[in-house]
Amino acid sequence: MEQRAGGYAAERSGKIERRLGQGQDGIVWLSDRTTAIKVFERQENYLRELRCYQRLQSHSITVLGGFTIPALIAHSDTLMVVEMELVTPPYLLDFGKAYLDQTPDFSAEVWNDWEAERRELFEDRWPQVRALLAGLRVHGIHYLDAKPGNIMFGDEQPSQ
C-alpha cells in the first residue's frame, strides 16, 4: 500500500511524507503537497468513498452541521487512491462504509443496536451526530461508520 501511495504521489511530482493513520479500509499518508492520500485495501470501499466525495463536491458541500468534510483533490482508479485536503476538527472523515442512494437492508433490531452503540459512543453529543447523519442522508449518503476519530468535535484527540 505504501508503494501505491508513493507511486500516486510521484505521478503528481510529489512524495509521501508520513503515515497519518489507518483503519479497516486503508492507510492515509500526508503528502508533501499538504494533502492526505488514502490508499484502499478493497475496491468496494474505494468506490464508496470516492462516490461520496464526488457527490458532496457536486453539491459544493465542504461543511455540514458544523463539521468540515475534506474536499476531493484527485483520485486514481488504478491505484485505488483518493487524495483529499487536510482538515482540522470539527470534521467528518471516512466514507468507505457509506451507502450511496440506498438504505442498507438491515433489520429493525440491527438498526436499533447500531443506534444504541452510537448513542453510547457519543453520549450527550449524539443529537448533533444524528443531525449530521440526517444531513448526509438528504444528499443520498447513508453513513454507517459514525465513531470518534471519524467524527471529531475539536476538543478530543484523534485516535491513531
PDB file of C-alpha atoms in Angstrom:
ATOM      1  CA  MET A   1       0.000   0.000   0.000  1.00  0.00           C
ATOM      2  CA  GLU A   2       2.881   2.340   0.701  1.00  0.00           C
ATOM      3  CA  GLN A   3       4.196   1.673  -2.811  1.00  0.00           C
ATOM      4  CA  ARG A   4       0.837   2.668  -4.288  1.00  0.00           C
ATOM      5  CA  ALA A   5       0.775   5.856  -2.187  1.00  0.00           C
ATOM      6  CA  GLY A   6       4.323   6.717  -3.254  1.00  0.00           C
ATOM      7  CA  GLY A   7       3.557   5.912  -6.887  1.00  0.00           C
ATOM      8  CA  TYR A   8       0.461   8.074  -6.818  1.00  0.00           C
ATOM      9  CA  ALA A   9       2.383  10.995  -5.277  1.00  0.00           C
ATOM     10  CA  ALA A  10       5.242  10.592  -7.763  1.00  0.00           C
ATOM     11  CA  GLU A  11       2.774  10.729 -10.689  1.00  0.00           C
ATOM     12  CA  ARG A  12       1.936  14.215  -9.406  1.00  0.00           C
ATOM     13  CA  SER A  13       5.591  15.236  -8.935  1.00  0.00           C
ATOM     14  CA  GLY A  14       5.407  14.760  -5.183  1.00  0.00           C
ATOM     15  CA  LYS A  15       6.072  12.290  -2.424  1.00  0.00           C
ATOM     16  CA  ILE A  16       4.539  10.958   0.746  1.00  0.00           C
ATOM     17  CA  GLU A  17       5.849  12.400   3.988  1.00  0.00           C
ATOM     18  CA  ARG A  18       4.497  10.237   6.804  1.00  0.00           C
ATOM     19  CA  ARG A  19       1.621   7.991   7.774  1.00  0.00           C
ATOM     20  CA  LEU A  20      -1.328   9.847   9.278  1.00  0.00           C
ATOM     21  CA  GLY A  21      -3.412   6.842  10.235  1.00  0.00           C
ATOM     22  CA  GLN A  22      -5.005   3.611   9.181  1.00  0.00           C
ATOM     23  CA  GLY A  23      -8.241   1.754   9.548  1.00  0.00           C
ATOM     24  CA  GLN A  24     -10.092  -1.215   8.169  1.00  0.00           C
ATOM     25  CA  ASP A  25     -10.449   0.364   4.731  1.00  0.00           C
ATOM     26  CA  GLY A  26      -6.906   1.562   4.121  1.00  0.00           C
ATOM     27  CA  ILE A  27      -3.976   3.728   5.124  1.00  0.00           C
ATOM     28  CA  VAL A  28      -3.669   7.523   4.947  1.00  0.00           C
ATOM     29  CA  TRP A  29      -0.412   9.385   4.294  1.00  0.00           C
ATOM     30  CA  LEU A  30       0.489  13.048   4.394  1.00  0.00           C
ATOM     31  CA  SER A  31       1.866  14.259   1.063  1.00  0.00           C
ATOM     32  CA  ASP A  32       4.450  16.956   0.536  1.00  0.00           C
ATOM     33  CA  ARG A  33       1.612  18.936  -1.095  1.00  0.00           C
ATOM     34  CA  THR A  34      -0.033  19.091   2.354  1.00  0.00           C
ATOM     35  CA  THR A  35      -2.846  16.775   1.313  1.00  0.00           C
ATOM     36  CA  ALA A  36      -3.988  13.404   2.586  1.00  0.00           C
ATOM     37  CA  ILE A  37      -3.502  10.381   0.319  1.00  0.00           C
ATOM     38  CA  LYS A  38      -5.686   7.422   1.239  1.00  0.00           C
ATOM     39  CA  VAL A  39      -4.881   4.032  -0.284  1.00  0.00           C
ATOM     40  CA  PHE A  40      -7.632   1.434  -0.113  1.00  0.00           C
ATOM     41  CA  GLU A  41      -7.395  -2.266   0.559  1.00  0.00           C
ATOM     42  CA  ARG A  42     -10.611  -3.156  -1.350  1.00  0.00           C
ATOM     43  CA  GLN A  43     -12.146  -1.705  -4.486  1.00  0.00           C
ATOM     44  CA  GLU A  44     -15.651  -1.674  -3.000  1.00  0.00           C
ATOM     45  CA  ASN A  45     -14.593   0.664  -0.179  1.00  0.00           C
ATOM     46  CA  TYR A  46     -12.562   2.817  -2.577  1.00  0.00           C
ATOM     47  CA  LEU A  47     -15.557   3.286  -4.859  1.00  0.00           C
ATOM     48  CA  ARG A  48     -17.922   4.020  -1.965  1.00  0.00           C
ATOM     49  CA  GLU A  49     -15.638   6.703  -0.579  1.00  0.00           C
ATOM     50  CA  LEU A  50     -14.844   8.213  -3.963  1.00  0.00           C
ATOM     51  CA  ARG A  51     -18.512   8.413  -4.963  1.00  0.00           C
ATOM     52  CA  CYS A  52     -19.468  10.048  -1.671  1.00  0.00           C
ATOM     53  CA  TYR A  53     -16.758  12.695  -2.037  1.00  0.00           C
ATOM     54  CA  GLN A  54     -17.828  13.270  -5.646  1.00  0.00           C
ATOM     55  CA  ARG A  55     -21.453  13.646  -4.565  1.00  0.00           C
ATOM     56  CA  LEU A  56     -20.531  16.148  -1.862  1.00  0.00           C
ATOM     57  CA  GLN A  57     -18.292  18.025  -4.298  1.00  0.00           C
ATOM     58  CA  SER A  58     -21.068  18.193  -6.900  1.00  0.00           C
ATOM     59  CA  HIS A  59     -23.249  19.923  -4.286  1.00  0.00           C
ATOM     60  CA  SER A  60     -20.353  22.178  -3.147  1.00  0.00           C
ATOM     61  CA  ILE A  61     -20.564  20.761   0.375  1.00  0.00           C
ATOM     62  CA  THR A  62     -17.444  21.259   2.469  1.00  0.00           C
ATOM     63  CA  VAL A  63     -19.179  21.870   5.805  1.00  0.00           C
ATOM     64  CA  LEU A  64     -22.259  20.078   7.100  1.00  0.00           C
ATOM     65  CA  GLY A  65     -23.773  20.566  10.529  1.00  0.00           C
ATOM     66  CA  GLY A  66     -20.679  22.490  11.597  1.00  0.00           C
ATOM     67  CA  PHE A  67     -18.323  19.653  10.575  1.00  0.00           C
ATOM     68  CA  THR A  68     -15.739  20.171   7.847  1.00  0.00           C
ATOM     69  CA  ILE A  69     -15.623  17.496   5.174  1.00  0.00           C
ATOM     70  CA  PRO A  70     -12.366  17.198   3.206  1.00  0.00           C
ATOM     71  CA  ALA A  71     -12.591  18.312  -0.412  1.00  0.00           C
ATOM     72  CA  LEU A  72     -11.636  15.749  -3.028  1.00  0.00           C
ATOM     73  CA  ILE A  73      -8.426  16.811  -4.782  1.00  0.00           C
ATOM     74  CA  ALA A  74      -7.851  13.878  -7.154  1.00  0.00           C
ATOM     75  CA  HIS A  75      -8.039  10.091  -7.334  1.00  0.00           C
ATOM     76  CA  SER A  76      -6.657   7.062  -9.166  1.00  0.00           C
ATOM     77  CA  ASP A  77      -8.885   4.144 -10.056  1.00  0.00           C
ATOM     78  CA  THR A  78      -5.855   2.069 -10.993  1.00  0.00           C
ATOM     79  CA  LEU A  79      -4.114   2.559  -7.638  1.00  0.00           C
ATOM     80  CA  MET A  80      -7.362   2.831  -5.592  1.00  0.00           C
ATOM     81  CA  VAL A  81      -6.209   6.142  -4.115  1.00  0.00           C
ATOM     82  CA  VAL A  82      -8.185   9.186  -3.028  1.00  0.00           C
ATOM     83  CA  GLU A  83      -6.367  12.463  -2.409  1.00  0.00           C
ATOM     84  CA  MET A  84      -8.168  14.996  -0.247  1.00  0.00           C
ATOM     85  CA  GLU A  85      -7.498  18.206   1.574  1.00  0.00           C
ATOM     86  CA  LEU A  86      -6.396  18.135   5.185  1.00  0.00           C
ATOM     87  CA  VAL A  87      -8.968  19.302   7.712  1.00  0.00           C
ATOM     88  CA  THR A  88      -8.932  20.211  11.369  1.00  0.00           C
ATOM     89  CA  PRO A  89     -11.678  19.439  13.880  1.00  0.00           C
ATOM     90  CA  PRO A  90     -14.557  19.612  13.921  1.00  0.00           C
ATOM     91  CA  TYR A  91     -14.605  17.254  10.936  1.00  0.00           C
ATOM     92  CA  LEU A  92     -16.189  14.206   9.329  1.00  0.00           C
ATOM     93  CA  LEU A  93     -13.984  11.634   7.552  1.00  0.00           C
ATOM     94  CA  ASP A  94     -14.052   8.154   6.072  1.00  0.00           C
ATOM     95  CA  PHE A  95     -16.870   7.271   3.689  1.00  0.00           C
ATOM     96  CA  GLY A  96     -15.578   3.783   2.842  1.00  0.00           C
ATOM     97  CA  LYS A  97     -18.532   2.086   4.527  1.00  0.00           C
ATOM     98  CA  ALA A  98     -21.197   4.562   3.384  1.00  0.00           C
ATOM     99  CA  TYR A  99     -24.045   3.611   1.086  1.00  0.00           C
ATOM    100  CA  LEU A 100     -24.942   5.951  -1.744  1.00  0.00           C
ATOM    101  CA  ASP A 101     -28.563   6.300  -2.811  1.00  0.00           C
ATOM    102  CA  GLN A 102     -29.677   3.186  -0.968  1.00  0.00           C
ATOM    103  CA  THR A 103     -30.502   2.472   2.622  1.00  0.00           C
ATOM    104  CA  PRO A 104     -28.713  -0.635   3.875  1.00  0.00           C
ATOM    105  CA  ASP A 105     -31.123  -3.534   4.201  1.00  0.00           C
ATOM    106  CA  PHE A 106     -30.754  -4.199   7.914  1.00  0.00           C
ATOM    107  CA  SER A 107     -33.403  -5.470  10.281  1.00  0.00           C
ATOM    108  CA  ALA A 108     -35.006  -3.140  12.810  1.00  0.00           C
ATOM    109  CA  GLU A 109     -33.070  -4.969  15.534  1.00  0.00           C
ATOM    110  CA  VAL A 110     -29.730  -4.292  13.794  1.00  0.00           C
ATOM    111  CA  TRP A 111     -30.624  -0.602  13.342  1.00  0.00           C
ATOM    112  CA  ASN A 112     -31.658  -0.324  16.994  1.00  0.00           C
ATOM    113  CA  ASP A 113     -28.397  -1.918  18.135  1.00  0.00           C
ATOM    114  CA  TRP A 114     -26.394   0.353  15.814  1.00  0.00           C
ATOM    115  CA  GLU A 115     -28.073   3.456  17.185  1.00  0.00           C
ATOM    116  CA  ALA A 116     -27.671   2.316  20.801  1.00  0.00           C
ATOM    117  CA  GLU A 117     -23.938   1.774  20.219  1.00  0.00           C
ATOM    118  CA  ARG A 118     -23.575   5.229  18.649  1.00  0.00           C
ATOM    119  CA  ARG A 119     -25.570   6.858  21.436  1.00  0.00           C
ATOM    120  CA  GLU A 120     -23.166   5.282  23.922  1.00  0.00           C
ATOM    121  CA  LEU A 121     -20.081   6.346  21.904  1.00  0.00           C
ATOM    122  CA  PHE A 122     -21.152   9.966  21.568  1.00  0.00           C
ATOM    123  CA  GLU A 123     -23.179  10.371  24.785  1.00  0.00           C
ATOM    124  CA  ASP A 124     -24.573  13.913  25.051  1.00  0.00           C
ATOM    125  CA  ARG A 125     -23.278  14.736  21.568  1.00  0.00           C
ATOM    126  CA  TRP A 126     -25.400  12.051  19.924  1.00  0.00           C
ATOM    127  CA  PRO A 127     -28.152  14.530  18.879  1.00  0.00           C
ATOM    128  CA  GLN A 128     -25.557  16.592  16.992  1.00  0.00           C
ATOM    129  CA  VAL A 129     -24.145  13.460  15.324  1.00  0.00           C
ATOM    130  CA  ARG A 130     -27.637  12.234  14.476  1.00  0.00           C
ATOM    131  CA  ALA A 131     -28.375  15.615  12.825  1.00  0.00           C
ATOM    132  CA  LEU A 132     -25.126  15.342  10.837  1.00  0.00           C
ATOM    133  CA  LEU A 133     -26.098  11.867   9.618  1.00  0.00           C
ATOM    134  CA  ALA A 134     -29.557  13.141   8.645  1.00  0.00           C
ATOM    135  CA  GLY A 135     -27.889  15.946   6.685  1.00  0.00           C
ATOM    136  CA  LEU A 136     -25.858  13.384   4.753  1.00  0.00           C
ATOM    137  CA  ARG A 137     -28.984  11.336   4.001  1.00  0.00           C
ATOM    138  CA  VAL A 138     -30.559  14.407   2.381  1.00  0.00           C
ATOM    139  CA  HIS A 139     -27.774  14.043  -0.206  1.00  0.00           C
ATOM    140  CA  GLY A 140     -28.249  10.295  -0.570  1.00  0.00           C
ATOM    141  CA  ILE A 141     -25.338   9.311   1.683  1.00  0.00           C
ATOM    142  CA  HIS A 142     -26.098   6.712   4.359  1.00  0.00           C
ATOM    143  CA  TYR A 143     -23.083   6.949   6.658  1.00  0.00           C
ATOM    144  CA  LEU A 144     -22.536   3.898   8.863  1.00  0.00           C
ATOM    145  CA  ASP A 145     -19.056   4.427  10.319  1.00  0.00           C
ATOM    146  CA  ALA A 146     -20.026   7.037  12.915  1.00  0.00           C
ATOM    147  CA  LYS A 147     -17.385   6.816  15.627  1.00  0.00           C
ATOM    148  CA  PRO A 148     -14.900   9.077  17.376  1.00  0.00           C
ATOM    149  CA  GLY A 149     -11.944   9.533  15.066  1.00  0.00           C
ATOM    150  CA  ASN A 150     -14.185   9.737  12.011  1.00  0.00           C
ATOM    151  CA  ILE A 151     -16.345  12.400  13.624  1.00  0.00           C
ATOM    152  CA  MET A 152     -14.276  14.809  15.685  1.00  0.00           C
ATOM    153  CA  PHE A 153     -15.635  17.764  17.629  1.00  0.00           C
ATOM    154  CA  GLY A 154     -12.374  19.589  18.156  1.00  0.00           C
ATOM    155  CA  ASP A 155     -11.790  19.060  21.840  1.00  0.00           C
ATOM    156  CA  GLU A 156     -10.676  15.424  21.706  1.00  0.00           C
ATOM    157  CA  GLN A 157      -7.513  13.796  20.405  1.00  0.00           C
ATOM    158  CA  PRO A 158      -7.719  11.752  17.177  1.00  0.00           C
ATOM    159  CA  SER A 159      -7.043   8.029  17.535  1.00  0.00           C
ATOM    160  CA  GLN A 160      -4.080   6.713  15.561  1.00  0.00           C
TER     161      GLN A 160
END
